Amino acid sequence: MLGEHHYALTATWTGNRGTGTSGYRDYDRSVSLRIEGKPEVLASADVAFRGDGARWNPEDLLLAALSECHLLSYLHACVVRGVVVTSYVDDAVGTMRQQGNGGRYESVTLRPRVTVADASMVEDARAAHDDAHEWCFIANSVNFPVHHEAEVSVG
């Protein structure tokens, strides 16, 4: 498991309306993302950038990657700590600031609501978020803060 890992996908622009990129309003931002053996992801630009709001955009995908990476790292941290998680829901939010023709995420806040099996597990369940943040490959790859506002309950 340790070592170098490689990932590959094919991103295909499908938004040529017949005249290519002849003008800013003359093309669609539709993209298909494919990885062999996985369902196709239909993507676009954010609506603010003339994209299709029914499709995933790069900003959505980055937020999703951070949320899922923390979730998976957290579940592992809980196993290591002996915490039994019975439910996990994250309402993640991110802030991006546009600067000229570009922009960047300024921060992401993950808001996981976790339910554990027993009250004796609550302290370790809270601490496991620090482990997860340290272990998350995606959070370690971005150059903006990823905050956590976790809630832990017993159920």
PDB file of C-alpha atoms in Angstrom, residues 17-132:
ATOM      1  CA  ARG A  17     -22.067  23.592 -31.067  1.00  0.00           C
ATOM      2  CA  GLY A  18     -20.716  23.515 -34.615  1.00  0.00           C
ATOM      3  CA  THR A  19     -18.377  26.501 -34.598  1.00  0.00           C
ATOM      4  CA  GLY A  20     -15.986  25.449 -31.834  1.00  0.00           C
ATOM      5  CA  THR A  21     -14.671  28.241 -29.677  1.00  0.00           C
ATOM      6  CA  SER A  22     -15.387  30.970 -32.226  1.00  0.00           C
ATOM      7  CA  GLY A  23     -16.693  33.194 -29.416  1.00  0.00           C
ATOM      8  CA  TYR A  24     -17.168  33.130 -25.645  1.00  0.00           C
ATOM      9  CA  ARG A  25     -20.902  32.461 -25.954  1.00  0.00           C
ATOM     10  CA  ASP A  26     -20.604  30.106 -28.927  1.00  0.00           C
ATOM     11  CA  TYR A  27     -19.660  26.903 -27.138  1.00  0.00           C
ATOM     12  CA  ASP A  28     -21.038  24.742 -24.364  1.00  0.00           C
ATOM     13  CA  ARG A  29     -18.928  23.872 -21.318  1.00  0.00           C
ATOM     14  CA  SER A  30     -20.028  20.219 -21.303  1.00  0.00           C
ATOM     15  CA  VAL A  31     -17.403  17.616 -20.456  1.00  0.00           C
ATOM     16  CA  SER A  32     -17.504  13.876 -19.878  1.00  0.00           C
ATOM     17  CA  LEU A  33     -15.072  12.385 -17.371  1.00  0.00           C
ATOM     18  CA  ARG A  34     -14.255   8.721 -17.810  1.00  0.00           C
ATOM     19  CA  ILE A  35     -12.208   6.237 -15.884  1.00  0.00           C
ATOM     20  CA  GLU A  36     -12.137   2.689 -17.163  1.00  0.00           C
ATOM     21  CA  GLY A  37     -14.592   0.482 -15.313  1.00  0.00           C
ATOM     22  CA  LYS A  38     -16.428   3.363 -13.591  1.00  0.00           C
ATOM     23  CA  PRO A  39     -19.611   5.282 -14.404  1.00  0.00           C
ATOM     24  CA  GLU A  40     -19.149   8.345 -16.573  1.00  0.00           C
ATOM     25  CA  VAL A  41     -19.351  11.702 -14.783  1.00  0.00           C
ATOM     26  CA  LEU A  42     -21.082  14.484 -16.664  1.00  0.00           C
ATOM     27  CA  ALA A  43     -19.373  17.759 -15.885  1.00  0.00           C
ATOM     28  CA  SER A  44     -19.472  21.398 -16.891  1.00  0.00           C
ATOM     29  CA  ALA A  45     -18.412  24.804 -15.639  1.00  0.00           C
ATOM     30  CA  ASP A  46     -20.193  26.420 -12.709  1.00  0.00           C
ATOM     31  CA  VAL A  47     -23.345  28.292 -13.720  1.00  0.00           C
ATOM     32  CA  ALA A  48     -21.527  31.556 -12.948  1.00  0.00           C
ATOM     33  CA  PHE A  49     -19.160  30.699 -15.807  1.00  0.00           C
ATOM     34  CA  ARG A  50     -21.855  29.758 -18.341  1.00  0.00           C
ATOM     35  CA  GLY A  51     -21.966  26.125 -17.283  1.00  0.00           C
ATOM     36  CA  ASP A  52     -24.774  23.616 -16.869  1.00  0.00           C
ATOM     37  CA  GLY A  53     -26.039  23.632 -13.282  1.00  0.00           C
ATOM     38  CA  ALA A  54     -27.255  20.030 -13.598  1.00  0.00           C
ATOM     39  CA  ARG A  55     -23.683  18.776 -14.041  1.00  0.00           C
ATOM     40  CA  TRP A  56     -20.741  18.518 -11.648  1.00  0.00           C
ATOM     41  CA  ASN A  57     -18.206  21.322 -11.958  1.00  0.00           C
ATOM     42  CA  PRO A  58     -14.520  21.357 -10.935  1.00  0.00           C
ATOM     43  CA  GLU A  59     -15.312  23.286  -7.765  1.00  0.00           C
ATOM     44  CA  ASP A  60     -17.934  20.674  -6.763  1.00  0.00           C
ATOM     45  CA  LEU A  61     -15.504  17.869  -7.494  1.00  0.00           C
ATOM     46  CA  LEU A  62     -12.737  19.384  -5.357  1.00  0.00           C
ATOM     47  CA  LEU A  63     -15.130  19.882  -2.438  1.00  0.00           C
ATOM     48  CA  ALA A  64     -16.400  16.319  -2.870  1.00  0.00           C
ATOM     49  CA  ALA A  65     -12.832  14.961  -2.935  1.00  0.00           C
ATOM     50  CA  LEU A  66     -11.968  16.742   0.314  1.00  0.00           C
ATOM     51  CA  SER A  67     -15.157  15.592   2.029  1.00  0.00           C
ATOM     52  CA  GLU A  68     -14.859  11.965   0.933  1.00  0.00           C
ATOM     53  CA  CYS A  69     -11.139  11.757   1.699  1.00  0.00           C
ATOM     54  CA  HIS A  70     -11.745  13.028   5.238  1.00  0.00           C
ATOM     55  CA  LEU A  71     -14.662  10.614   5.665  1.00  0.00           C
ATOM     56  CA  LEU A  72     -12.616   7.595   4.581  1.00  0.00           C
ATOM     57  CA  SER A  73      -9.588   8.660   6.648  1.00  0.00           C
ATOM     58  CA  TYR A  74     -11.875   9.262   9.622  1.00  0.00           C
ATOM     59  CA  LEU A  75     -13.463   5.815   9.428  1.00  0.00           C
ATOM     60  CA  HIS A  76      -9.983   4.276   9.425  1.00  0.00           C
ATOM     61  CA  ALA A  77      -8.913   6.456  12.382  1.00  0.00           C
ATOM     62  CA  CYS A  78     -11.985   5.309  14.287  1.00  0.00           C
ATOM     63  CA  VAL A  79     -11.159   1.656  13.682  1.00  0.00           C
ATOM     64  CA  VAL A  80      -7.613   2.265  14.954  1.00  0.00           C
ATOM     65  CA  ARG A  81      -9.023   4.007  18.064  1.00  0.00           C
ATOM     66  CA  GLY A  82     -11.708   1.378  18.703  1.00  0.00           C
ATOM     67  CA  VAL A  83     -14.597   3.733  17.887  1.00  0.00           C
ATOM     68  CA  VAL A  84     -17.684   2.203  16.268  1.00  0.00           C
ATOM     69  CA  VAL A  85     -19.232   4.725  13.867  1.00  0.00           C
ATOM     70  CA  THR A  86     -22.857   4.011  12.957  1.00  0.00           C
ATOM     71  CA  SER A  87     -23.577   7.144  10.898  1.00  0.00           C
ATOM     72  CA  TYR A  88     -21.600   9.911   9.174  1.00  0.00           C
ATOM     73  CA  VAL A  89     -23.027  12.838   7.197  1.00  0.00           C
ATOM     74  CA  ASP A  90     -20.940  15.816   6.080  1.00  0.00           C
ATOM     75  CA  ASP A  91     -22.424  19.133   4.960  1.00  0.00           C
ATOM     76  CA  ALA A  92     -19.222  20.564   3.506  1.00  0.00           C
ATOM     77  CA  VAL A  93     -18.921  24.140   2.239  1.00  0.00           C
ATOM     78  CA  GLY A  94     -16.194  25.983   0.373  1.00  0.00           C
ATOM     79  CA  THR A  95     -15.405  29.562  -0.515  1.00  0.00           C
ATOM     80  CA  MET A  96     -13.789  30.435  -3.821  1.00  0.00           C
ATOM     81  CA  ARG A  97     -12.749  33.935  -4.800  1.00  0.00           C
ATOM     82  CA  GLN A  98     -12.522  34.921  -8.444  1.00  0.00           C
ATOM     83  CA  GLN A  99      -9.489  37.023  -9.344  1.00  0.00           C
ATOM     84  CA  GLY A 100      -9.404  38.313 -12.895  1.00  0.00           C
ATOM     85  CA  ASN A 101      -9.724  35.366 -15.277  1.00  0.00           C
ATOM     86  CA  GLY A 102      -8.750  32.910 -12.545  1.00  0.00           C
ATOM     87  CA  GLY A 103      -9.558  32.301  -8.945  1.00  0.00           C
ATOM     88  CA  ARG A 104      -8.856  30.032  -6.042  1.00  0.00           C
ATOM     89  CA  TYR A 105     -10.485  28.339  -3.137  1.00  0.00           C
ATOM     90  CA  GLU A 106      -9.849  30.336   0.025  1.00  0.00           C
ATOM     91  CA  SER A 107     -11.079  27.684   2.451  1.00  0.00           C
ATOM     92  CA  VAL A 108     -13.229  24.629   2.930  1.00  0.00           C
ATOM     93  CA  THR A 109     -15.132  23.725   6.065  1.00  0.00           C
ATOM     94  CA  LEU A 110     -16.177  20.139   6.628  1.00  0.00           C
ATOM     95  CA  ARG A 111     -19.148  19.729   8.960  1.00  0.00           C
ATOM     96  CA  PRO A 112     -19.397  16.027   9.710  1.00  0.00           C
ATOM     97  CA  ARG A 113     -22.174  14.808  11.970  1.00  0.00           C
ATOM     98  CA  VAL A 114     -21.038  11.498  13.389  1.00  0.00           C
ATOM     99  CA  THR A 115     -22.957   8.994  15.464  1.00  0.00           C
ATOM    100  CA  VAL A 116     -21.041   6.456  17.534  1.00  0.00           C
ATOM    101  CA  ALA A 117     -22.253   3.305  19.249  1.00  0.00           C
ATOM    102  CA  ASP A 118     -21.394   4.195  22.857  1.00  0.00           C
ATOM    103  CA  ALA A 119     -20.836   7.301  25.014  1.00  0.00           C
ATOM    104  CA  SER A 120     -17.400   5.998  26.025  1.00  0.00           C
ATOM    105  CA  MET A 121     -16.283   6.503  22.408  1.00  0.00           C
ATOM    106  CA  VAL A 122     -17.125  10.214  22.047  1.00  0.00           C
ATOM    107  CA  GLU A 123     -13.722  11.611  23.085  1.00  0.00           C
ATOM    108  CA  ASP A 124     -11.811   9.302  20.743  1.00  0.00           C
ATOM    109  CA  ALA A 125     -14.358  10.003  17.983  1.00  0.00           C
ATOM    110  CA  ARG A 126     -13.618  13.712  18.272  1.00  0.00           C
ATOM    111  CA  ALA A 127      -9.842  13.143  18.302  1.00  0.00           C
ATOM    112  CA  ALA A 128     -10.096  10.893  15.237  1.00  0.00           C
ATOM    113  CA  HIS A 129     -10.924  13.994  13.148  1.00  0.00           C
ATOM    114  CA  ASP A 130      -7.392  15.283  13.812  1.00  0.00           C
ATOM    115  CA  ASP A 131      -5.975  11.934  12.675  1.00  0.00           C
ATOM    116  CA  ALA A 132      -8.154  12.012   9.561  1.00  0.00           C
TER     117      ALA A 132
END
